Amino acid sequence: MVALKPAPRWRLRAGVLAQFALPQAVLLDARSGEYFELNAVGTTIVRALLQAGTREAAIAALCAAFTVDAQRAAADVDAFAADLCRRGLLEADDA
């Protein structure tokens, strides 16, 4: 029997701060001094990833907040999380 690897849980990388006080979140990379203002979709994705830590939670949050099907929401979550990882803002804990 093959053991399935658990899905990764998501978190901000060390040195990245998130501010959710405004309708749109802002991420600050303290190492570079760059900040990123997220739109409503990005804010929903990041909030769900940080609170629940899972891709599935982010997909459910998008479906609940916007008129979007689960397949489209999954594609958006995957693309956005990958972009944040490339920018060094988000990381997956694959342990």
PDB file of C-alpha atoms in Angstrom:
ATOM      1  CA  MET A   1       0.000   0.000   0.000  1.00  0.00           C
ATOM      2  CA  VAL A   2       1.281   3.471  -0.904  1.00  0.00           C
ATOM      3  CA  ALA A   3       0.970   6.132   1.761  1.00  0.00           C
ATOM      4  CA  LEU A   4      -0.485   9.373   0.456  1.00  0.00           C
ATOM      5  CA  LYS A   5       1.453  12.492   1.267  1.00  0.00           C
ATOM      6  CA  PRO A   6      -0.716  15.015   3.142  1.00  0.00           C
ATOM      7  CA  ALA A   7      -1.608  18.216   1.345  1.00  0.00           C
ATOM      8  CA  PRO A   8       0.673  21.100   2.255  1.00  0.00           C
ATOM      9  CA  ARG A   9      -0.390  23.733   4.747  1.00  0.00           C
ATOM     10  CA  TRP A  10       0.341  27.324   3.766  1.00  0.00           C
ATOM     11  CA  ARG A  11       1.994  30.152   5.684  1.00  0.00           C
ATOM     12  CA  LEU A  12       3.726  33.448   5.059  1.00  0.00           C
ATOM     13  CA  ARG A  13       7.488  33.207   4.748  1.00  0.00           C
ATOM     14  CA  ALA A  14       9.571  34.613   7.588  1.00  0.00           C
ATOM     15  CA  GLY A  15       9.797  38.384   7.290  1.00  0.00           C
ATOM     16  CA  VAL A  16       6.487  38.777   5.447  1.00  0.00           C
ATOM     17  CA  LEU A  17       3.677  40.604   7.226  1.00  0.00           C
ATOM     18  CA  ALA A  18       0.000  40.696   6.296  1.00  0.00           C
ATOM     19  CA  GLN A  19      -2.462  43.466   7.112  1.00  0.00           C
ATOM     20  CA  PHE A  20      -6.154  42.658   6.768  1.00  0.00           C
ATOM     21  CA  ALA A  21      -7.601  45.771   8.464  1.00  0.00           C
ATOM     22  CA  LEU A  22      -8.636  47.294   5.137  1.00  0.00           C
ATOM     23  CA  PRO A  23     -11.068  45.698   2.681  1.00  0.00           C
ATOM     24  CA  GLN A  24      -8.052  44.667   0.613  1.00  0.00           C
ATOM     25  CA  ALA A  25      -5.088  42.988   2.266  1.00  0.00           C
ATOM     26  CA  VAL A  26      -1.538  44.243   2.010  1.00  0.00           C
ATOM     27  CA  LEU A  27       1.523  42.013   2.211  1.00  0.00           C
ATOM     28  CA  LEU A  28       4.843  43.557   3.233  1.00  0.00           C
ATOM     29  CA  ASP A  29       8.140  41.849   2.557  1.00  0.00           C
ATOM     30  CA  ALA A  30      10.272  43.313   5.352  1.00  0.00           C
ATOM     31  CA  ARG A  31      13.456  41.971   3.745  1.00  0.00           C
ATOM     32  CA  SER A  32      13.053  43.934   0.514  1.00  0.00           C
ATOM     33  CA  GLY A  33      10.728  46.697   1.703  1.00  0.00           C
ATOM     34  CA  GLU A  34       8.260  45.849  -1.078  1.00  0.00           C
ATOM     35  CA  TYR A  35       4.544  45.746  -0.419  1.00  0.00           C
ATOM     36  CA  PHE A  36       1.776  44.117  -2.394  1.00  0.00           C
ATOM     37  CA  GLU A  37      -1.842  45.258  -2.336  1.00  0.00           C
ATOM     38  CA  LEU A  38      -4.210  42.372  -2.994  1.00  0.00           C
ATOM     39  CA  ASN A  39      -7.561  42.668  -4.712  1.00  0.00           C
ATOM     40  CA  ALA A  40     -10.702  41.109  -3.216  1.00  0.00           C
ATOM     41  CA  VAL A  41     -10.008  37.682  -4.738  1.00  0.00           C
ATOM     42  CA  GLY A  42      -6.376  37.670  -3.582  1.00  0.00           C
ATOM     43  CA  THR A  43      -7.417  38.816  -0.124  1.00  0.00           C
ATOM     44  CA  THR A  44      -9.965  35.989   0.125  1.00  0.00           C
ATOM     45  CA  ILE A  45      -7.385  33.416  -0.974  1.00  0.00           C
ATOM     46  CA  VAL A  46      -4.628  34.584   1.369  1.00  0.00           C
ATOM     47  CA  ARG A  47      -6.952  34.964   4.337  1.00  0.00           C
ATOM     48  CA  ALA A  48      -8.255  31.408   3.881  1.00  0.00           C
ATOM     49  CA  LEU A  49      -4.781  29.956   3.323  1.00  0.00           C
ATOM     50  CA  LEU A  50      -3.466  31.600   6.478  1.00  0.00           C
ATOM     51  CA  GLN A  51      -6.470  30.847   8.679  1.00  0.00           C
ATOM     52  CA  ALA A  52      -7.136  27.252   7.638  1.00  0.00           C
ATOM     53  CA  GLY A  53      -3.828  26.541   5.962  1.00  0.00           C
ATOM     54  CA  THR A  54      -5.273  24.478   3.142  1.00  0.00           C
ATOM     55  CA  ARG A  55      -5.941  24.808  -0.560  1.00  0.00           C
ATOM     56  CA  GLU A  56      -9.399  23.308  -0.062  1.00  0.00           C
ATOM     57  CA  ALA A  57     -10.330  26.036   2.431  1.00  0.00           C
ATOM     58  CA  ALA A  58      -9.259  28.718  -0.029  1.00  0.00           C
ATOM     59  CA  ILE A  59     -11.312  27.115  -2.813  1.00  0.00           C
ATOM     60  CA  ALA A  60     -14.372  26.949  -0.551  1.00  0.00           C
ATOM     61  CA  ALA A  61     -13.874  30.573   0.508  1.00  0.00           C
ATOM     62  CA  LEU A  62     -13.750  31.739  -3.114  1.00  0.00           C
ATOM     63  CA  CYS A  63     -16.880  29.783  -4.002  1.00  0.00           C
ATOM     64  CA  ALA A  64     -18.706  31.262  -1.000  1.00  0.00           C
ATOM     65  CA  ALA A  65     -17.604  34.856  -1.649  1.00  0.00           C
ATOM     66  CA  PHE A  66     -17.883  35.017  -5.448  1.00  0.00           C
ATOM     67  CA  THR A  67     -19.961  33.528  -8.239  1.00  0.00           C
ATOM     68  CA  VAL A  68     -17.408  30.949  -9.306  1.00  0.00           C
ATOM     69  CA  ASP A  69     -17.407  27.169  -9.656  1.00  0.00           C
ATOM     70  CA  ALA A  70     -14.982  24.963  -7.746  1.00  0.00           C
ATOM     71  CA  GLN A  71     -12.881  24.134 -10.808  1.00  0.00           C
ATOM     72  CA  ARG A  72     -12.262  27.797 -11.622  1.00  0.00           C
ATOM     73  CA  ALA A  73     -11.661  28.602  -7.942  1.00  0.00           C
ATOM     74  CA  ALA A  74      -9.089  25.789  -7.719  1.00  0.00           C
ATOM     75  CA  ALA A  75      -7.248  27.110 -10.769  1.00  0.00           C
ATOM     76  CA  ASP A  76      -7.223  30.636  -9.300  1.00  0.00           C
ATOM     77  CA  VAL A  77      -5.984  29.433  -5.898  1.00  0.00           C
ATOM     78  CA  ASP A  78      -3.236  27.335  -7.476  1.00  0.00           C
ATOM     79  CA  ALA A  79      -2.053  30.130  -9.775  1.00  0.00           C
ATOM     80  CA  PHE A  80      -2.122  32.795  -7.074  1.00  0.00           C
ATOM     81  CA  ALA A  81      -0.378  30.639  -4.461  1.00  0.00           C
ATOM     82  CA  ALA A  82       2.309  29.740  -7.022  1.00  0.00           C
ATOM     83  CA  ASP A  83       2.832  33.426  -7.828  1.00  0.00           C
ATOM     84  CA  LEU A  84       3.145  34.338  -4.146  1.00  0.00           C
ATOM     85  CA  CYS A  85       5.659  31.506  -3.691  1.00  0.00           C
ATOM     86  CA  ARG A  86       7.724  32.728  -6.671  1.00  0.00           C
ATOM     87  CA  ARG A  87       7.788  36.184  -5.107  1.00  0.00           C
ATOM     88  CA  GLY A  88       9.002  34.723  -1.801  1.00  0.00           C
ATOM     89  CA  LEU A  89       5.892  35.735   0.140  1.00  0.00           C
ATOM     90  CA  LEU A  90       4.212  32.382   0.785  1.00  0.00           C
ATOM     91  CA  GLU A  91       5.494  28.887   1.445  1.00  0.00           C
ATOM     92  CA  ALA A  92       4.059  25.408   1.760  1.00  0.00           C
ATOM     93  CA  ASP A  93       4.851  23.244   4.729  1.00  0.00           C
ATOM     94  CA  ASP A  94       5.045  19.832   3.091  1.00  0.00           C
ATOM     95  CA  ALA A  95       5.933  18.023   6.298  1.00  0.00           C
TER      96      ALA A  95
END
